[in-house]
Amino acid sequence: MNLLDIDWSSLLLYDERSPLIFTRFYFWGFFALVLAVFSLLHKRQMARSAWLFGVSLFFYYKTSGLFVGLLGFSIVMDFLIGRASTGTDDRLRKRLLLATSITLNLLVLGYFKYAHFVVENLNAILGTAFEPVNYFARWANHAWDAHFVENKVLLPVGISFYTFQCMSYAIDVYRGDVKPVRNLLDFGFYVSFFPQLVAGPIVRASEFIPQIFQPYRLSRQEFGIAVFWILNGLLKKTVIGDYIAVNFIDRVFADPLRYTGFEGLMALFGYSLQVYADFSGYTDIAIGVALLMGFRLSTNFNSPYKARSVAEFWKRWHMSLSTWLRDYLYIPMGGNRSGSLFSWIMLGVIGTAFILLTGWWWLPALYLSAIALVAVLVRVSPSLHRAITTNLNLMITMLVGGLWHGASWMFVIWGGLNGLGLVVYKWWKRVSPWEKNPHWAVHAWKVLLTFTFISFTRIWFRSPDLRTADHLLHQVTTSFHLHVAGDVLWGFRSVFGVMLIGFIVHWLPETFKQRYREGFASLPLWLMVLVSAGAIVLVRQMMTADMVPFIYFQF
């Protein structure tokens, strides 16, 4: 192709049909340019931060368009608040600054993520006809004579991730766990670092900011590990996640009544594998890309389907979010020790969300009555106080985790079921005769039971609405038709073959996985290039005609 025939403006301007993501060739061209310039600047810390901050903003612009301005607002706001907090010894002033940061961050997140749900449910409750207004689009239309839609509030990609990152920075600065960044370029680089910007992992300031000021280092072994993680993530996403989704899972969830209960169950188990391959595949690539630039991101997944309980699962799954909710929500509410005023405040927030989600006019009276009953019980019986309040903290944390994924009754149910699973397990492990039994059959049973429960809760995570979830449940419970299992397995043999390979690899012992990772990293460079080329060819062959977006981009 003649270079003069290339539309160079399309490479620089935002196009919603062509976002800059890991599964597009354009990203790897972009990353090659980033590395080339980085290699010239890596010894100069300020120039390095400025370059990576600039390309991260460009990356986000290519992914989310003018929402890059919103990212810039969050960066400047939290940087200035952090600096102001350091400049005073007044405890009250520090608290007010922290409250300002958290309030503004939550208002931004709430407006873009929950505006439609609030308006829709208020209309349902009050019989009104309000419409959400996109004030940013209205401002742009007036300022530039543009033509953005004003009655639809679009969700910026990755807003949940970078908002939580900004909030953790403000809280850590207030607690004294991290020193505030003195330079806006360094802070902007921390918040917007492009490998993990739009789908995590959520990076703690205390873990990442010190790395900004360290000299660049990357050993030969680390280089090999970085390449391994990139290839591993691409293979997970395209060869496993996308393939089983397009060829089976999406079809079943699109119309569950057309399929038997056996097919529904297999789609449910398949979706558990898909969401893991998709999300952990993204973070694998992010970890590898960051490592090539000398930055080490935290582990976000640790073979979650090896978990023997719901509690262990949440220590292995989306670890950056789980630990964030633990450290900034669960523990401040009292954790597993007691309740607090914060617990009751969160009960009010959750209750309001429930009322808006359901539109049930009688729910406030029922909810307030339940809270009053709990308050009386903890007063009358001190022995019940700790049990009730700590389990309450756990349920609140999981419900907030559900709402973090989206303003939908489906996510609330999903979060609530996982919270209920955690509460039940806390009681069960005290009386279970098998809790400490080391026998392999007991271990396997625990893993299977945990995986089945987690997959069951994902009926509401994956289904677009309650009707679809009800249809899938109906088919699984009343129209299972086990006699067609052989025909289904044979008819979708390639899909189930890929699923089987995916689960086998997932359940391999960690020591074995570590050996083949280190083995790849130790290969001679020429052989590493050949293996990488083979993996890329396989990825290209397995890619679907249409781009399959990463699942967690919607959060």
PDB file of N, CA, C and O in Angstrom, residues 442-503:
ATOM      1  N   VAL A 442     -12.274 -34.962  49.019  1.00  0.00           N
ATOM      2  CA  VAL A 442     -12.930 -33.854  49.720  1.00  0.00           C
ATOM      3  C   VAL A 442     -12.520 -32.523  49.076  1.00  0.00           C
ATOM      4  O   VAL A 442     -13.350 -31.637  48.853  1.00  0.00           O
ATOM      5  N   HIS A 443     -11.222 -32.421  48.776  1.00  0.00           N
ATOM      6  CA  HIS A 443     -10.710 -31.207  48.123  1.00  0.00           C
ATOM      7  C   HIS A 443     -11.422 -30.983  46.783  1.00  0.00           C
ATOM      8  O   HIS A 443     -11.879 -29.872  46.483  1.00  0.00           O
ATOM      9  N   ALA A 444     -11.524 -32.051  45.976  1.00  0.00           N
ATOM     10  CA  ALA A 444     -12.167 -31.941  44.660  1.00  0.00           C
ATOM     11  C   ALA A 444     -13.638 -31.562  44.795  1.00  0.00           C
ATOM     12  O   ALA A 444     -14.164 -30.759  44.008  1.00  0.00           O
ATOM     13  N   TRP A 445     -14.312 -32.149  45.785  1.00  0.00           N
ATOM     14  CA  TRP A 445     -15.721 -31.832  45.997  1.00  0.00           C
ATOM     15  C   TRP A 445     -15.917 -30.365  46.359  1.00  0.00           C
ATOM     16  O   TRP A 445     -16.824 -29.698  45.864  1.00  0.00           O
ATOM     17  N   LYS A 446     -15.043 -29.841  47.222  1.00  0.00           N
ATOM     18  CA  LYS A 446     -15.140 -28.435  47.606  1.00  0.00           C
ATOM     19  C   LYS A 446     -14.936 -27.518  46.394  1.00  0.00           C
ATOM     20  O   LYS A 446     -15.651 -26.521  46.220  1.00  0.00           O
ATOM     21  N   VAL A 447     -13.955 -27.856  45.571  1.00  0.00           N
ATOM     22  CA  VAL A 447     -13.685 -27.052  44.379  1.00  0.00           C
ATOM     23  C   VAL A 447     -14.881 -27.080  43.431  1.00  0.00           C
ATOM     24  O   VAL A 447     -15.314 -26.041  42.918  1.00  0.00           O
ATOM     25  N   LEU A 448     -15.437 -28.275  43.212  1.00  0.00           N
ATOM     26  CA  LEU A 448     -16.588 -28.409  42.308  1.00  0.00           C
ATOM     27  C   LEU A 448     -17.798 -27.650  42.844  1.00  0.00           C
ATOM     28  O   LEU A 448     -18.497 -26.962  42.086  1.00  0.00           O
ATOM     29  N   LEU A 449     -18.045 -27.770  44.135  1.00  0.00           N
ATOM     30  CA  LEU A 449     -19.203 -27.103  44.731  1.00  0.00           C
ATOM     31  C   LEU A 449     -19.055 -25.587  44.647  1.00  0.00           C
ATOM     32  O   LEU A 449     -20.007 -24.870  44.296  1.00  0.00           O
ATOM     33  N   THR A 450     -17.865 -25.083  44.935  1.00  0.00           N
ATOM     34  CA  THR A 450     -17.619 -23.642  44.866  1.00  0.00           C
ATOM     35  C   THR A 450     -17.777 -23.133  43.439  1.00  0.00           C
ATOM     36  O   THR A 450     -18.423 -22.109  43.191  1.00  0.00           O
ATOM     37  N   PHE A 451     -17.191 -23.860  42.478  1.00  0.00           N
ATOM     38  CA  PHE A 451     -17.280 -23.456  41.080  1.00  0.00           C
ATOM     39  C   PHE A 451     -18.729 -23.449  40.603  1.00  0.00           C
ATOM     40  O   PHE A 451     -19.165 -22.539  39.881  1.00  0.00           O
ATOM     41  N   THR A 452     -19.514 -24.450  41.019  1.00  0.00           N
ATOM     42  CA  THR A 452     -20.916 -24.528  40.621  1.00  0.00           C
ATOM     43  C   THR A 452     -21.707 -23.359  41.195  1.00  0.00           C
ATOM     44  O   THR A 452     -22.531 -22.746  40.489  1.00  0.00           O
ATOM     45  N   PHE A 453     -21.465 -23.027  42.460  1.00  0.00           N
ATOM     46  CA  PHE A 453     -22.177 -21.898  43.073  1.00  0.00           C
ATOM     47  C   PHE A 453     -21.827 -20.590  42.380  1.00  0.00           C
ATOM     48  O   PHE A 453     -22.717 -19.784  42.060  1.00  0.00           O
ATOM     49  N   ILE A 454     -20.538 -20.359  42.147  1.00  0.00           N
ATOM     50  CA  ILE A 454     -20.104 -19.125  41.491  1.00  0.00           C
ATOM     51  C   ILE A 454     -20.708 -19.032  40.091  1.00  0.00           C
ATOM     52  O   ILE A 454     -21.175 -17.966  39.657  1.00  0.00           O
ATOM     53  N   SER A 455     -20.733 -20.149  39.359  1.00  0.00           N
ATOM     54  CA  SER A 455     -21.330 -20.161  38.023  1.00  0.00           C
ATOM     55  C   SER A 455     -22.828 -19.886  38.085  1.00  0.00           C
ATOM     56  O   SER A 455     -23.382 -19.178  37.237  1.00  0.00           O
ATOM     57  N   PHE A 456     -23.500 -20.435  39.108  1.00  0.00           N
ATOM     58  CA  PHE A 456     -24.936 -20.200  39.286  1.00  0.00           C
ATOM     59  C   PHE A 456     -25.224 -18.716  39.483  1.00  0.00           C
ATOM     60  O   PHE A 456     -26.155 -18.167  38.869  1.00  0.00           O
ATOM     61  N   THR A 457     -24.425 -18.021  40.295  1.00  0.00           N
ATOM     62  CA  THR A 457     -24.675 -16.597  40.525  1.00  0.00           C
ATOM     63  C   THR A 457     -24.488 -15.784  39.244  1.00  0.00           C
ATOM     64  O   THR A 457     -25.080 -14.709  39.099  1.00  0.00           O
ATOM     65  N   ARG A 458     -23.722 -16.300  38.311  1.00  0.00           N
ATOM     66  CA  ARG A 458     -23.458 -15.551  37.082  1.00  0.00           C
ATOM     67  C   ARG A 458     -24.627 -15.597  36.102  1.00  0.00           C
ATOM     68  O   ARG A 458     -24.572 -14.945  35.060  1.00  0.00           O
ATOM     69  N   ILE A 459     -25.676 -16.323  36.429  1.00  0.00           N
ATOM     70  CA  ILE A 459     -26.907 -16.220  35.639  1.00  0.00           C
ATOM     71  C   ILE A 459     -27.338 -14.761  35.588  1.00  0.00           C
ATOM     72  O   ILE A 459     -27.712 -14.237  34.537  1.00  0.00           O
ATOM     73  N   TRP A 460     -27.267 -14.074  36.732  1.00  0.00           N
ATOM     74  CA  TRP A 460     -27.719 -12.680  36.813  1.00  0.00           C
ATOM     75  C   TRP A 460     -26.623 -11.710  36.366  1.00  0.00           C
ATOM     76  O   TRP A 460     -26.930 -10.606  35.951  1.00  0.00           O
ATOM     77  N   PHE A 461     -25.383 -12.117  36.447  1.00  0.00           N
ATOM     78  CA  PHE A 461     -24.290 -11.270  35.977  1.00  0.00           C
ATOM     79  C   PHE A 461     -24.300 -11.185  34.456  1.00  0.00           C
ATOM     80  O   PHE A 461     -24.081 -10.122  33.881  1.00  0.00           O
ATOM     81  N   ARG A 462     -24.580 -12.301  33.785  1.00  0.00           N
ATOM     82  CA  ARG A 462     -24.498 -12.353  32.321  1.00  0.00           C
ATOM     83  C   ARG A 462     -25.814 -11.986  31.639  1.00  0.00           C
ATOM     84  O   ARG A 462     -25.813 -11.351  30.581  1.00  0.00           O
ATOM     85  N   SER A 463     -26.931 -12.364  32.229  1.00  0.00           N
ATOM     86  CA  SER A 463     -28.221 -12.126  31.581  1.00  0.00           C
ATOM     87  C   SER A 463     -28.508 -10.632  31.491  1.00  0.00           C
ATOM     88  O   SER A 463     -28.272  -9.885  32.450  1.00  0.00           O
ATOM     89  N   PRO A 464     -29.038 -10.169  30.358  1.00  0.00           N
ATOM     90  CA  PRO A 464     -29.313  -8.734  30.208  1.00  0.00           C
ATOM     91  C   PRO A 464     -30.479  -8.251  31.064  1.00  0.00           C
ATOM     92  O   PRO A 464     -30.576  -7.056  31.363  1.00  0.00           O
ATOM     93  N   ASP A 465     -31.374  -9.163  31.461  1.00  0.00           N
ATOM     94  CA  ASP A 465     -32.528  -8.758  32.260  1.00  0.00           C
ATOM     95  C   ASP A 465     -33.053  -9.958  33.032  1.00  0.00           C
ATOM     96  O   ASP A 465     -32.633 -11.100  32.836  1.00  0.00           O
ATOM     97  N   LEU A 466     -34.003  -9.688  33.934  1.00  0.00           N
ATOM     98  CA  LEU A 466     -34.567 -10.748  34.768  1.00  0.00           C
ATOM     99  C   LEU A 466     -35.305 -11.793  33.945  1.00  0.00           C
ATOM    100  O   LEU A 466     -35.304 -12.984  34.279  1.00  0.00           O
ATOM    101  N   ARG A 467     -35.932 -11.370  32.854  1.00  0.00           N
ATOM    102  CA  ARG A 467     -36.668 -12.307  32.026  1.00  0.00           C
ATOM    103  C   ARG A 467     -35.744 -13.372  31.444  1.00  0.00           C
ATOM    104  O   ARG A 467     -36.063 -14.571  31.466  1.00  0.00           O
ATOM    105  N   THR A 468     -34.591 -12.958  30.937  1.00  0.00           N
ATOM    106  CA  THR A 468     -33.634 -13.913  30.385  1.00  0.00           C
ATOM    107  C   THR A 468     -33.130 -14.848  31.469  1.00  0.00           C
ATOM    108  O   THR A 468     -33.007 -16.063  31.245  1.00  0.00           O
ATOM    109  N   ALA A 469     -32.845 -14.302  32.651  1.00  0.00           N
ATOM    110  CA  ALA A 469     -32.381 -15.134  33.762  1.00  0.00           C
ATOM    111  C   ALA A 469     -33.442 -16.156  34.153  1.00  0.00           C
ATOM    112  O   ALA A 469     -33.131 -17.334  34.401  1.00  0.00           O
ATOM    113  N   ASP A 470     -34.702 -15.726  34.202  1.00  0.00           N
ATOM    114  CA  ASP A 470     -35.802 -16.641  34.549  1.00  0.00           C
ATOM    115  C   ASP A 470     -35.939 -17.747  33.499  1.00  0.00           C
ATOM    116  O   ASP A 470     -36.169 -18.910  33.842  1.00  0.00           O
ATOM    117  N   HIS A 471     -35.793 -17.382  32.232  1.00  0.00           N
ATOM    118  CA  HIS A 471     -35.896 -18.385  31.170  1.00  0.00           C
ATOM    119  C   HIS A 471     -34.786 -19.425  31.285  1.00  0.00           C
ATOM    120  O   HIS A 471     -35.035 -20.628  31.118  1.00  0.00           O
ATOM    121  N   LEU A 472     -33.582 -18.973  31.573  1.00  0.00           N
ATOM    122  CA  LEU A 472     -32.470 -19.910  31.703  1.00  0.00           C
ATOM    123  C   LEU A 472     -32.675 -20.823  32.908  1.00  0.00           C
ATOM    124  O   LEU A 472     -32.463 -22.047  32.820  1.00  0.00           O
ATOM    125  N   LEU A 473     -33.107 -20.246  34.029  1.00  0.00           N
ATOM    126  CA  LEU A 473     -33.390 -21.060  35.213  1.00  0.00           C
ATOM    127  C   LEU A 473     -34.489 -22.077  34.935  1.00  0.00           C
ATOM    128  O   LEU A 473     -34.416 -23.242  35.365  1.00  0.00           O
ATOM    129  N   HIS A 474     -35.506 -21.654  34.213  1.00  0.00           N
ATOM    130  CA  HIS A 474     -36.617 -22.548  33.874  1.00  0.00           C
ATOM    131  C   HIS A 474     -36.129 -23.739  33.064  1.00  0.00           C
ATOM    132  O   HIS A 474     -36.491 -24.895  33.342  1.00  0.00           O
ATOM    133  N   GLN A 475     -35.300 -23.488  32.068  1.00  0.00           N
ATOM    134  CA  GLN A 475     -34.809 -24.567  31.220  1.00  0.00           C
ATOM    135  C   GLN A 475     -33.928 -25.540  32.003  1.00  0.00           C
ATOM    136  O   GLN A 475     -34.023 -26.756  31.838  1.00  0.00           O
ATOM    137  N   VAL A 476     -33.069 -24.992  32.857  1.00  0.00           N
ATOM    138  CA  VAL A 476     -32.155 -25.849  33.618  1.00  0.00           C
ATOM    139  C   VAL A 476     -32.911 -26.707  34.628  1.00  0.00           C
ATOM    140  O   VAL A 476     -32.564 -27.876  34.853  1.00  0.00           O
ATOM    141  N   THR A 477     -33.961 -26.161  35.221  1.00  0.00           N
ATOM    142  CA  THR A 477     -34.676 -26.881  36.290  1.00  0.00           C
ATOM    143  C   THR A 477     -35.820 -27.757  35.793  1.00  0.00           C
ATOM    144  O   THR A 477     -36.163 -28.747  36.432  1.00  0.00           O
ATOM    145  N   THR A 478     -36.414 -27.422  34.644  1.00  0.00           N
ATOM    146  CA  THR A 478     -37.596 -28.181  34.199  1.00  0.00           C
ATOM    147  C   THR A 478     -37.448 -28.821  32.822  1.00  0.00           C
ATOM    148  O   THR A 478     -38.242 -29.686  32.463  1.00  0.00           O
ATOM    149  N   SER A 479     -36.480 -28.394  32.030  1.00  0.00           N
ATOM    150  CA  SER A 479     -36.330 -28.951  30.675  1.00  0.00           C
ATOM    151  C   SER A 479     -34.882 -29.336  30.415  1.00  0.00           C
ATOM    152  O   SER A 479     -34.279 -28.954  29.412  1.00  0.00           O
ATOM    153  N   PHE A 480     -34.326 -30.101  31.350  1.00  0.00           N
ATOM    154  CA  PHE A 480     -32.893 -30.417  31.268  1.00  0.00           C
ATOM    155  C   PHE A 480     -32.571 -31.331  30.078  1.00  0.00           C
ATOM    156  O   PHE A 480     -31.605 -31.127  29.366  1.00  0.00           O
ATOM    157  N   HIS A 481     -33.389 -32.380  29.872  1.00  0.00           N
ATOM    158  CA  HIS A 481     -33.258 -33.296  28.723  1.00  0.00           C
ATOM    159  C   HIS A 481     -31.841 -33.864  28.601  1.00  0.00           C
ATOM    160  O   HIS A 481     -31.132 -33.656  27.614  1.00  0.00           O
ATOM    161  N   LEU A 482     -31.445 -34.616  29.616  1.00  0.00           N
ATOM    162  CA  LEU A 482     -30.096 -35.187  29.628  1.00  0.00           C
ATOM    163  C   LEU A 482     -29.860 -36.130  28.452  1.00  0.00           C
ATOM    164  O   LEU A 482     -28.714 -36.314  28.022  1.00  0.00           O
ATOM    165  N   HIS A 483     -30.925 -36.704  27.890  1.00  0.00           N
ATOM    166  CA  HIS A 483     -30.758 -37.663  26.793  1.00  0.00           C
ATOM    167  C   HIS A 483     -30.170 -37.033  25.535  1.00  0.00           C
ATOM    168  O   HIS A 483     -29.666 -37.757  24.655  1.00  0.00           O
ATOM    169  N   VAL A 484     -30.214 -35.707  25.438  1.00  0.00           N
ATOM    170  CA  VAL A 484     -29.654 -35.060  24.248  1.00  0.00           C
ATOM    171  C   VAL A 484     -28.198 -34.648  24.461  1.00  0.00           C
ATOM    172  O   VAL A 484     -27.580 -34.055  23.568  1.00  0.00           O
ATOM    173  N   ALA A 485     -27.648 -34.970  25.642  1.00  0.00           N
ATOM    174  CA  ALA A 485     -26.299 -34.521  25.982  1.00  0.00           C
ATOM    175  C   ALA A 485     -25.272 -34.974  24.946  1.00  0.00           C
ATOM    176  O   ALA A 485     -24.400 -34.203  24.532  1.00  0.00           O
ATOM    177  N   GLY A 486     -25.384 -36.238  24.517  1.00  0.00           N
ATOM    178  CA  GLY A 486     -24.422 -36.762  23.546  1.00  0.00           C
ATOM    179  C   GLY A 486     -24.454 -35.984  22.239  1.00  0.00           C
ATOM    180  O   GLY A 486     -23.402 -35.629  21.683  1.00  0.00           O
ATOM    181  N   ASP A 487     -25.664 -35.713  21.753  1.00  0.00           N
ATOM    182  CA  ASP A 487     -25.794 -34.958  20.498  1.00  0.00           C
ATOM    183  C   ASP A 487     -25.259 -33.529  20.652  1.00  0.00           C
ATOM    184  O   ASP A 487     -24.617 -32.991  19.735  1.00  0.00           O
ATOM    185  N   VAL A 488     -25.537 -32.915  21.805  1.00  0.00           N
ATOM    186  CA  VAL A 488     -25.059 -31.549  22.038  1.00  0.00           C
ATOM    187  C   VAL A 488     -23.538 -31.512  22.101  1.00  0.00           C
ATOM    188  O   VAL A 488     -22.893 -30.661  21.471  1.00  0.00           O
ATOM    189  N   LEU A 489     -22.971 -32.445  22.844  1.00  0.00           N
ATOM    190  CA  LEU A 489     -21.511 -32.477  22.982  1.00  0.00           C
ATOM    191  C   LEU A 489     -20.834 -32.697  21.633  1.00  0.00           C
ATOM    192  O   LEU A 489     -19.794 -32.090  21.342  1.00  0.00           O
ATOM    193  N   TRP A 490     -21.424 -33.552  20.816  1.00  0.00           N
ATOM    194  CA  TRP A 490     -20.830 -33.812  19.498  1.00  0.00           C
ATOM    195  C   TRP A 490     -21.061 -32.630  18.546  1.00  0.00           C
ATOM    196  O   TRP A 490     -20.168 -32.240  17.796  1.00  0.00           O
ATOM    197  N   GLY A 491     -22.246 -32.059  18.609  1.00  0.00           N
ATOM    198  CA  GLY A 491     -22.557 -30.949  17.717  1.00  0.00           C
ATOM    199  C   GLY A 491     -21.694 -29.726  17.971  1.00  0.00           C
ATOM    200  O   GLY A 491     -21.347 -28.995  17.039  1.00  0.00           O
ATOM    201  N   PHE A 492     -21.349 -29.500  19.246  1.00  0.00           N
ATOM    202  CA  PHE A 492     -20.488 -28.371  19.605  1.00  0.00           C
ATOM    203  C   PHE A 492     -19.128 -28.880  20.087  1.00  0.00           C
ATOM    204  O   PHE A 492     -18.526 -28.312  20.999  1.00  0.00           O
ATOM    205  N   ARG A 493     -18.636 -29.931  19.450  1.00  0.00           N
ATOM    206  CA  ARG A 493     -17.420 -30.590  19.934  1.00  0.00           C
ATOM    207  C   ARG A 493     -16.204 -29.660  19.962  1.00  0.00           C
ATOM    208  O   ARG A 493     -15.368 -29.758  20.869  1.00  0.00           O
ATOM    209  N   SER A 494     -16.117 -28.769  19.003  1.00  0.00           N
ATOM    210  CA  SER A 494     -14.956 -27.871  18.993  1.00  0.00           C
ATOM    211  C   SER A 494     -15.024 -26.896  20.168  1.00  0.00           C
ATOM    212  O   SER A 494     -14.002 -26.592  20.799  1.00  0.00           O
ATOM    213  N   VAL A 495     -16.230 -26.415  20.468  1.00  0.00           N
ATOM    214  CA  VAL A 495     -16.408 -25.498  21.600  1.00  0.00           C
ATOM    215  C   VAL A 495     -16.078 -26.197  22.911  1.00  0.00           C
ATOM    216  O   VAL A 495     -15.311 -25.680  23.741  1.00  0.00           O
ATOM    217  N   PHE A 496     -16.642 -27.392  23.103  1.00  0.00           N
ATOM    218  CA  PHE A 496     -16.399 -28.099  24.356  1.00  0.00           C
ATOM    219  C   PHE A 496     -14.962 -28.595  24.453  1.00  0.00           C
ATOM    220  O   PHE A 496     -14.414 -28.712  25.558  1.00  0.00           O
ATOM    221  N   GLY A 497     -14.340 -28.837  23.316  1.00  0.00           N
ATOM    222  CA  GLY A 497     -12.930 -29.202  23.316  1.00  0.00           C
ATOM    223  C   GLY A 497     -12.067 -28.046  23.822  1.00  0.00           C
ATOM    224  O   GLY A 497     -11.149 -28.239  24.632  1.00  0.00           O
ATOM    225  N   VAL A 498     -12.378 -26.838  23.343  1.00  0.00           N
ATOM    226  CA  VAL A 498     -11.649 -25.651  23.808  1.00  0.00           C
ATOM    227  C   VAL A 498     -11.921 -25.407  25.289  1.00  0.00           C
ATOM    228  O   VAL A 498     -11.000 -25.072  26.058  1.00  0.00           O
ATOM    229  N   MET A 499     -13.176 -25.592  25.709  1.00  0.00           N
ATOM    230  CA  MET A 499     -13.501 -25.433  27.127  1.00  0.00           C
ATOM    231  C   MET A 499     -12.717 -26.421  27.986  1.00  0.00           C
ATOM    232  O   MET A 499     -12.175 -26.055  29.037  1.00  0.00           O
ATOM    233  N   LEU A 500     -12.643 -27.674  27.534  1.00  0.00           N
ATOM    234  CA  LEU A 500     -11.921 -28.699  28.290  1.00  0.00           C
ATOM    235  C   LEU A 500     -10.448 -28.324  28.430  1.00  0.00           C
ATOM    236  O   LEU A 500      -9.873 -28.419  29.527  1.00  0.00           O
ATOM    237  N   ILE A 501      -9.849 -27.878  27.336  1.00  0.00           N
ATOM    238  CA  ILE A 501      -8.440 -27.466  27.382  1.00  0.00           C
ATOM    239  C   ILE A 501      -8.266 -26.297  28.353  1.00  0.00           C
ATOM    240  O   ILE A 501      -7.321 -26.264  29.151  1.00  0.00           O
ATOM    241  N   GLY A 502      -9.193 -25.346  28.282  1.00  0.00           N
ATOM    242  CA  GLY A 502      -9.117 -24.180  29.169  1.00  0.00           C
ATOM    243  C   GLY A 502      -9.164 -24.575  30.633  1.00  0.00           C
ATOM    244  O   GLY A 502      -8.372 -24.068  31.447  1.00  0.00           O
ATOM    245  N   PHE A 503     -10.094 -25.465  30.994  1.00  0.00           N
ATOM    246  CA  PHE A 503     -10.200 -25.877  32.394  1.00  0.00           C
ATOM    247  C   PHE A 503      -8.993 -26.707  32.830  1.00  0.00           C
ATOM    248  O   PHE A 503      -8.520 -26.570  33.970  1.00  0.00           O
TER     249      PHE A 503
END
